[in-house]
Amino acid sequence: MKFETVHGITLPKIGFGCWTIGGEATADPSQDERSLAALRSALALGYTHFDTAEYYAAGHSEELLGQAIRQAGLPRQAVFITSKVSPNHLSYDDVLRSCENSLRRLGTDYLDLYLIHWPERHMNLPETFRALNRLVREGKVKHLGVSNFNLKLLQAACALSETPLLTNQVPYSLPDRSYVKNGVLDYCQKNDILLTAYSPVKSRFFKGKKLAEFARQRGVTPFQVGLAWLVHQPRVITIPTSFNPQHQAENLAAAELMLTDDEMAFLNGLAE
Ligand SMILES: NC(=O)c1ccc[n+]([C@@H]2O[C@H](COP(=O)([O-])OP(=O)(O)OC[C@H]3O[C@@H](n4cnc5c(N)ncnc54)[C@H](OP(=O)(O)O)[C@@H]3O)[C@@H](O)[C@H]2O)c1
């Protein structure tokens, strides 16, 4: 596995996304066995960074993740847990309450990383950060970050956080370069902020013929090429989701795939 280190924190280039673990916008306990099996195989394969949110399955994703980690017999420090506060919970009291609820559902006494899931049009960012900074001071959260923040909002968040922001989690993949075009990737790379690429392989683009041919020549899958292209870039990490143990293993292995400058240039051109 390749890693990124910022501000003394080391994270694997490839982690595991928990969207649809436990349901989608609501909990779906009928899928618990399938969700737990996916988490069990991810843990057994060696994933250590898990990305969840209070929004995912209305908190049930956090419950199942906590359960799977305990059942695996892993010490808390063996995993890095990211969770997120929802846009409708950004008032001072709501942030504190949301965090307590996430900790209870996960069955832990701290989150490694806590993100504002999405900016909200009328949010009071200074008030939100007053609560987030308090959570860090109290040790309930180790690090702060944001998600879906444009450059202006990211700069505002950096100024309000008492500790260095660890990440901006945004959509980023071969076919989606919106956060390159808006200047966020460049800002992250220059300021030691991780860009966590979400939805890294969720696109029809990965079924394309030219990418398939490139992948075949390298003896990997198009999805692995997409992940390798992401993690080749400094300060970029990613969190693909898969319920399929073979895909989970392939996604982890993608971090080892080395791409030359010429191959990066070819792939950059492919999606333009
Ligand atoms: N902050 C935000 O607003 C936000 C928004 C969206 C997502 N996220 C986070 O990012 C994570 C990943 O994003 P995502 O779930 O939208 O998309 P994704 O991980 O790019 O795509 C998931 C889909 O790709 C398939 N897949 C994964 N690896 C594959 C492989 N090696 N070969 C073939 N198919 C593969 C999966 O199917 P199989 O199960 O069949 O493998 C699944 O259908 C989420 O779980 C969540 O944690 C955050």
GROMACS .gro file of C-alpha atoms and ligand atoms in nm:
model
  320
    1MET     CA    1   0.000   0.000   0.000
    2LYS     CA    2   0.110   0.356  -0.067
    3PHE     CA    3   0.048   0.625   0.193
    4GLU     CA    4   0.012   1.001   0.227
    5THR     CA    5   0.144   1.184   0.531
    6VAL     CA    6   0.024   1.533   0.619
    7HIS     CA    7   0.075   1.711   0.951
    8GLY     CA    8   0.220   1.391   1.098
    9ILE     CA    9  -0.087   1.182   1.005
   10THR     CA   10  -0.035   0.889   0.770
   11LEU     CA   11  -0.328   0.758   0.569
   12PRO     CA   12  -0.342   0.478   0.311
   13LYS     CA   13  -0.388   0.599  -0.045
   14ILE     CA   14  -0.688   0.366  -0.078
   15GLY     CA   15  -0.957   0.333   0.189
   16PHE     CA   16  -1.309   0.194   0.197
   17GLY     CA   17  -1.628   0.395   0.141
   18CYS     CA   18  -1.937   0.294   0.342
   19TRP     CA   19  -2.214   0.454   0.134
   20THR     CA   20  -2.486   0.184   0.088
   21ILE     CA   21  -2.349  -0.016   0.384
   22GLY     CA   22  -2.666  -0.062   0.592
   23GLY     CA   23  -2.897   0.104   0.339
   24GLU     CA   24  -2.905   0.430   0.147
   25ALA     CA   25  -3.085   0.738   0.287
   26THR     CA   26  -3.271   0.511   0.533
   27ALA     CA   27  -3.164   0.200   0.723
   28ASP     CA   28  -3.233  -0.130   0.550
   29PRO     CA   29  -3.170  -0.403   0.810
   30SER     CA   30  -3.273  -0.671   0.558
   31GLN     CA   31  -2.928  -0.612   0.399
   32ASP     CA   32  -2.728  -0.637   0.726
   33GLU     CA   33  -2.571  -0.975   0.652
   34ARG     CA   34  -2.457  -0.855   0.308
   35SER     CA   35  -2.322  -0.528   0.454
   36LEU     CA   36  -2.140  -0.704   0.738
   37ALA     CA   37  -1.991  -0.955   0.494
   38ALA     CA   38  -1.858  -0.666   0.282
   39LEU     CA   39  -1.702  -0.500   0.588
   40ARG     CA   40  -1.560  -0.831   0.714
   41SER     CA   41  -1.384  -0.900   0.384
   42ALA     CA   42  -1.257  -0.540   0.361
   43LEU     CA   43  -1.108  -0.567   0.710
   44ALA     CA   44  -0.960  -0.910   0.636
   45LEU     CA   45  -0.802  -0.779   0.314
   46GLY     CA   46  -0.631  -0.504   0.510
   47TYR     CA   47  -0.836  -0.188   0.454
   48THR     CA   48  -0.772   0.043   0.749
   49HIS     CA   49  -0.944   0.371   0.652
   50PHE     CA   50  -1.324   0.360   0.659
   51ASP     CA   51  -1.539   0.650   0.545
   52THR     CA   52  -1.894   0.677   0.682
   53ALA     CA   53  -2.144   0.950   0.778
   54GLU     CA   54  -2.444   1.009   1.001
   55TYR     CA   55  -2.641   1.041   0.674
   56TYR     CA   56  -2.548   0.695   0.546
   57ALA     CA   57  -2.840   0.461   0.610
   58ALA     CA   58  -2.957   0.718   0.870
   59GLY     CA   59  -2.673   0.616   1.102
   60HIS     CA   60  -2.700   0.241   1.043
   61SER     CA   61  -2.379   0.243   0.836
   62GLU     CA   62  -2.192   0.365   1.146
   63GLU     CA   63  -2.357   0.096   1.361
   64LEU     CA   64  -2.253  -0.183   1.125
   65LEU     CA   65  -1.900  -0.047   1.084
   66GLY     CA   66  -1.855  -0.038   1.464
   67GLN     CA   67  -1.994  -0.391   1.490
   68ALA     CA   68  -1.766  -0.527   1.217
   69ILE     CA   69  -1.453  -0.372   1.373
   70ARG     CA   70  -1.539  -0.516   1.717
   71GLN     CA   71  -1.617  -0.860   1.571
   72ALA     CA   72  -1.282  -0.855   1.389
   73GLY     CA   73  -1.118  -0.817   1.732
   74LEU     CA   74  -0.918  -0.518   1.615
   75PRO     CA   75  -0.793  -0.258   1.861
   76ARG     CA   76  -0.945   0.085   1.797
   77GLN     CA   77  -0.609   0.230   1.684
   78ALA     CA   78  -0.586  -0.029   1.404
   79VAL     CA   79  -0.848   0.156   1.202
   80PHE     CA   80  -0.891   0.517   1.093
   81ILE     CA   81  -1.259   0.620   1.102
   82THR     CA   82  -1.392   0.919   0.912
   83SER     CA   83  -1.750   1.032   0.973
   84LYS     CA   84  -1.947   1.340   0.870
   85VAL     CA   85  -2.198   1.583   1.012
   86SER     CA   86  -2.495   1.653   0.783
   87PRO     CA   87  -2.572   1.998   0.638
   88ASN     CA   88  -2.891   2.026   0.847
   89HIS     CA   89  -2.690   1.980   1.170
   90LEU     CA   90  -2.438   2.263   1.142
   91SER     CA   91  -2.554   2.478   1.436
   92TYR     CA   92  -2.328   2.473   1.745
   93ASP     CA   93  -2.550   2.242   1.953
   94ASP     CA   94  -2.639   2.018   1.659
   95VAL     CA   95  -2.272   1.956   1.571
   96LEU     CA   96  -2.198   1.846   1.929
   97ARG     CA   97  -2.511   1.626   1.934
   98SER     CA   98  -2.437   1.473   1.593
   99CYS     CA   99  -2.086   1.381   1.700
  100GLU     CA  100  -2.208   1.220   2.024
  101ASN     CA  101  -2.460   1.017   1.822
  102SER     CA  102  -2.194   0.904   1.573
  103LEU     CA  103  -1.963   0.799   1.858
  104ARG     CA  104  -2.245   0.602   2.024
  105ARG     CA  105  -2.345   0.427   1.701
  106LEU     CA  106  -1.983   0.339   1.621
  107GLY     CA  107  -1.920   0.230   1.981
  108THR     CA  108  -1.603   0.438   2.009
  109ASP     CA  109  -1.491   0.736   2.213
  110TYR     CA  110  -1.324   0.925   1.930
  111LEU     CA  111  -1.343   0.982   1.556
  112ASP     CA  112  -1.015   1.005   1.368
  113LEU     CA  113  -1.160   1.253   1.122
  114TYR     CA  114  -1.486   1.451   1.125
  115LEU     CA  115  -1.607   1.632   0.814
  116ILE     CA  116  -1.878   1.880   0.729
  117HIS     CA  117  -2.055   1.658   0.475
  118TRP     CA  118  -2.180   1.933   0.249
  119PRO     CA  119  -2.191   2.312   0.274
  120GLU     CA  120  -2.533   2.457   0.342
  121ARG     CA  121  -2.643   2.783   0.182
  122HIS     CA  122  -2.731   2.956   0.510
  123MET     CA  123  -2.469   2.793   0.730
  124ASN     CA  124  -2.282   3.001   0.986
  125LEU     CA  125  -1.933   2.857   0.931
  126PRO     CA  126  -1.770   3.035   1.229
  127GLU     CA  127  -2.037   2.887   1.460
  128THR     CA  128  -1.995   2.540   1.310
  129PHE     CA  129  -1.618   2.557   1.358
  130ARG     CA  130  -1.659   2.677   1.718
  131ALA     CA  131  -1.826   2.342   1.786
  132LEU     CA  132  -1.584   2.140   1.572
  133ASN     CA  133  -1.280   2.300   1.739
  134ARG     CA  134  -1.431   2.219   2.078
  135LEU     CA  135  -1.469   1.852   1.976
  136VAL     CA  136  -1.097   1.843   1.888
  137ARG     CA  137  -0.998   2.010   2.217
  138GLU     CA  138  -1.207   1.753   2.407
  139GLY     CA  139  -1.042   1.464   2.219
  140LYS     CA  140  -1.371   1.340   2.073
  141VAL     CA  141  -1.238   1.413   1.725
  142LYS     CA  142  -0.870   1.389   1.629
  143HIS     CA  143  -0.882   1.584   1.302
  144LEU     CA  144  -1.121   1.804   1.106
  145GLY     CA  145  -1.202   1.828   0.740
  146VAL     CA  146  -1.471   1.930   0.495
  147SER     CA  147  -1.645   1.779   0.197
  148ASN     CA  148  -1.781   1.927  -0.125
  149PHE     CA  149  -1.626   2.267  -0.041
  150ASN     CA  150  -1.531   2.495  -0.332
  151LEU     CA  151  -1.206   2.692  -0.313
  152LYS     CA  152  -1.354   2.997  -0.140
  153LEU     CA  153  -1.529   2.788   0.125
  154LEU     CA  154  -1.221   2.570   0.174
  155GLN     CA  155  -1.007   2.877   0.239
  156ALA     CA  156  -1.267   3.007   0.486
  157ALA     CA  157  -1.271   2.669   0.665
  158CYS     CA  158  -0.889   2.663   0.685
  159ALA     CA  159  -0.894   3.003   0.853
  160LEU     CA  160  -1.156   2.893   1.110
  161SER     CA  161  -1.007   2.557   1.208
  162GLU     CA  162  -0.776   2.572   1.511
  163THR     CA  163  -0.592   2.264   1.380
  164PRO     CA  164  -0.478   2.205   1.020
  165LEU     CA  165  -0.765   2.079   0.803
  166LEU     CA  166  -0.679   1.725   0.700
  167THR     CA  167  -0.894   1.689   0.388
  168ASN     CA  168  -1.153   1.816   0.146
  169GLN     CA  169  -1.351   1.511   0.026
  170VAL     CA  170  -1.481   1.576  -0.325
  171PRO     CA  171  -1.584   1.391  -0.641
  172TYR     CA  172  -1.271   1.319  -0.843
  173SER     CA  173  -1.207   1.056  -1.108
  174LEU     CA  174  -1.073   1.020  -1.462
  175PRO     CA  175  -1.402   1.147  -1.607
  176ASP     CA  176  -1.474   1.410  -1.336
  177ARG     CA  177  -1.212   1.685  -1.307
  178SER     CA  178  -1.444   1.956  -1.168
  179TYR     CA  179  -1.229   2.003  -0.855
  180VAL     CA  180  -0.918   2.043  -1.068
  181LYS     CA  181  -1.087   2.306  -1.281
  182ASN     CA  182  -1.211   2.503  -0.977
  183GLY     CA  183  -0.861   2.521  -0.826
  184VAL     CA  184  -0.925   2.298  -0.523
  185LEU     CA  185  -0.672   2.025  -0.608
  186ASP     CA  186  -0.394   2.278  -0.664
  187TYR     CA  187  -0.478   2.455  -0.337
  188CYS     CA  188  -0.478   2.124  -0.147
  189GLN     CA  189  -0.143   2.020  -0.295
  190LYS     CA  190   0.016   2.355  -0.209
  191ASN     CA  191  -0.123   2.361   0.146
  192ASP     CA  192  -0.072   2.001   0.262
  193ILE     CA  193  -0.442   1.916   0.258
  194LEU     CA  194  -0.547   1.573   0.136
  195LEU     CA  195  -0.795   1.562  -0.148
  196THR     CA  196  -1.007   1.253  -0.079
  197ALA     CA  197  -1.154   1.144  -0.411
  198TYR     CA  198  -1.507   1.005  -0.376
  199SER     CA  199  -1.701   0.816  -0.646
  200PRO     CA  200  -1.365   0.727  -0.804
  201VAL     CA  201  -1.500   0.453  -1.034
  202LYS     CA  202  -1.875   0.512  -1.049
  203SER     CA  203  -1.910   0.603  -1.416
  204ARG     CA  204  -1.990   0.449  -1.755
  205PHE     CA  205  -1.652   0.590  -1.857
  206PHE     CA  206  -1.488   0.278  -1.712
  207LYS     CA  207  -1.665   0.065  -1.974
  208GLY     CA  208  -1.498   0.258  -2.261
  209LYS     CA  209  -1.297   0.072  -2.530
  210LYS     CA  210  -0.972   0.277  -2.521
  211LEU     CA  211  -0.944   0.247  -2.145
  212ALA     CA  212  -1.023  -0.127  -2.168
  213GLU     CA  213  -0.739  -0.171  -2.420
  214PHE     CA  214  -0.494   0.024  -2.202
  215ALA     CA  215  -0.592  -0.184  -1.897
  216ARG     CA  216  -0.562  -0.510  -2.091
  217GLN     CA  217  -0.208  -0.421  -2.198
  218ARG     CA  218  -0.114  -0.352  -1.836
  219GLY     CA  219  -0.285  -0.672  -1.719
  220VAL     CA  220  -0.528  -0.491  -1.488
  221THR     CA  221  -0.892  -0.376  -1.499
  222PRO     CA  222  -1.012  -0.030  -1.613
  223PHE     CA  223  -1.125   0.036  -1.253
  224GLN     CA  224  -0.774  -0.031  -1.127
  225VAL     CA  225  -0.634   0.210  -1.386
  226GLY     CA  226  -0.877   0.478  -1.263
  227LEU     CA  227  -0.767   0.428  -0.902
  228ALA     CA  228  -0.396   0.413  -0.991
  229TRP     CA  229  -0.433   0.739  -1.188
  230LEU     CA  230  -0.580   0.904  -0.878
  231VAL     CA  231  -0.328   0.781  -0.623
  232HIS     CA  232  -0.036   0.859  -0.853
  233GLN     CA  233  -0.111   1.225  -0.775
  234PRO     CA  234   0.044   1.386  -0.467
  235ARG     CA  235  -0.196   1.456  -0.179
  236VAL     CA  236  -0.475   1.251  -0.342
  237ILE     CA  237  -0.627   0.954  -0.158
  238THR     CA  238  -0.948   0.769  -0.244
  239ILE     CA  239  -1.225   0.558  -0.089
  240PRO     CA  240  -1.392   0.323  -0.340
  241THR     CA  241  -1.689   0.115  -0.226
  242SER     CA  242  -1.741  -0.246  -0.318
  243PHE     CA  243  -1.948  -0.533  -0.183
  244ASN     CA  244  -1.751  -0.776  -0.398
  245PRO     CA  245  -1.441  -0.922  -0.225
  246GLN     CA  246  -1.260  -0.962  -0.557
  247HIS     CA  247  -1.322  -0.598  -0.647
  248GLN     CA  248  -1.216  -0.495  -0.295
  249ALA     CA  249  -0.885  -0.680  -0.340
  250GLU     CA  250  -0.833  -0.537  -0.690
  251ASN     CA  251  -0.897  -0.186  -0.559
  252LEU     CA  252  -0.636  -0.225  -0.284
  253ALA     CA  253  -0.387  -0.371  -0.534
  254ALA     CA  254  -0.440  -0.071  -0.765
  255ALA     CA  255  -0.226   0.137  -0.529
  256GLU     CA  256   0.075  -0.071  -0.637
  257LEU     CA  257   0.022  -0.009  -1.010
  258MET     CA  258   0.292   0.232  -1.126
  259LEU     CA  259   0.209   0.465  -1.415
  260THR     CA  260   0.476   0.639  -1.622
  261ASP     CA  261   0.453   1.008  -1.712
  262ASP     CA  262   0.356   0.908  -2.067
  263GLU     CA  263   0.080   0.680  -1.935
  264MET     CA  264  -0.050   0.958  -1.708
  265ALA     CA  265  -0.054   1.195  -2.007
  266PHE     CA  266  -0.239   0.936  -2.219
  267LEU     CA  267  -0.500   0.887  -1.945
  268ASN     CA  268  -0.538   1.262  -1.892
  269GLY     CA  269  -0.609   1.300  -2.263
  270LEU     CA  270  -0.848   1.006  -2.272
  271ALA     CA  271  -1.107   1.170  -2.051
  272GLU     CA  272  -1.088   1.522  -2.194
  273LIG     N1  273  -1.874   1.323   0.070
  273LIG     C1  274  -1.969   1.295  -0.016
  273LIG     O1  275  -2.058   1.378  -0.045
  273LIG     C2  276  -1.969   1.161  -0.084
  273LIG     C3  277  -2.053   1.136  -0.195
  273LIG     C4  278  -2.046   1.010  -0.256
  273LIG     C5  279  -1.962   0.912  -0.204
  273LIG     N2  280  -1.884   0.939  -0.093
  273LIG     C6  281  -1.794   0.836  -0.035
  273LIG     O2  282  -1.716   0.779  -0.138
  273LIG     C7  283  -1.733   0.638  -0.140
  273LIG     C8  284  -1.716   0.585  -0.283
  273LIG     O3  285  -1.804   0.653  -0.371
  273LIG     P1  286  -1.927   0.582  -0.443
  273LIG     O4  287  -1.980   0.469  -0.361
  273LIG     O5  288  -2.019   0.692  -0.484
  273LIG     O6  289  -1.864   0.529  -0.580
  273LIG     P2  290  -1.747   0.429  -0.626
  273LIG     O7  291  -1.678   0.371  -0.509
  273LIG     O8  292  -1.669   0.503  -0.728
  273LIG     O9  293  -1.829   0.318  -0.704
  273LIG     C9  294  -1.894   0.211  -0.641
  273LIG    C10  295  -1.946   0.118  -0.748
  273LIG    O10  296  -1.837   0.071  -0.828
  273LIG    C11  297  -1.833  -0.070  -0.827
  273LIG     N3  298  -1.693  -0.109  -0.816
  273LIG    C12  299  -1.605  -0.073  -0.719
  273LIG     N4  300  -1.484  -0.128  -0.742
  273LIG    C13  301  -1.495  -0.200  -0.856
  273LIG    C14  302  -1.405  -0.281  -0.929
  273LIG     N5  303  -1.278  -0.297  -0.890
  273LIG     N6  304  -1.452  -0.344  -1.041
  273LIG    C15  305  -1.579  -0.327  -1.082
  273LIG     N7  306  -1.669  -0.252  -1.015
  273LIG    C16  307  -1.628  -0.189  -0.904
  273LIG    C17  308  -1.913  -0.115  -0.709
  273LIG    O11  309  -1.979  -0.236  -0.737
  273LIG     P3  310  -1.945  -0.376  -0.659
  273LIG    O12  311  -2.000  -0.361  -0.520
  273LIG    O13  312  -2.015  -0.476  -0.742
  273LIG    O14  313  -1.796  -0.391  -0.661
  273LIG    C18  314  -2.015  -0.004  -0.693
  273LIG    O15  315  -2.128  -0.027  -0.775
  273LIG    C19  316  -1.873   0.619  -0.079
  273LIG    O16  317  -1.891   0.488  -0.030
  273LIG    C20  318  -1.870   0.722   0.032
  273LIG    O17  319  -1.797   0.672   0.143
  273LIG    C21  320  -1.886   1.062  -0.035
   0.00000   0.00000   0.00000
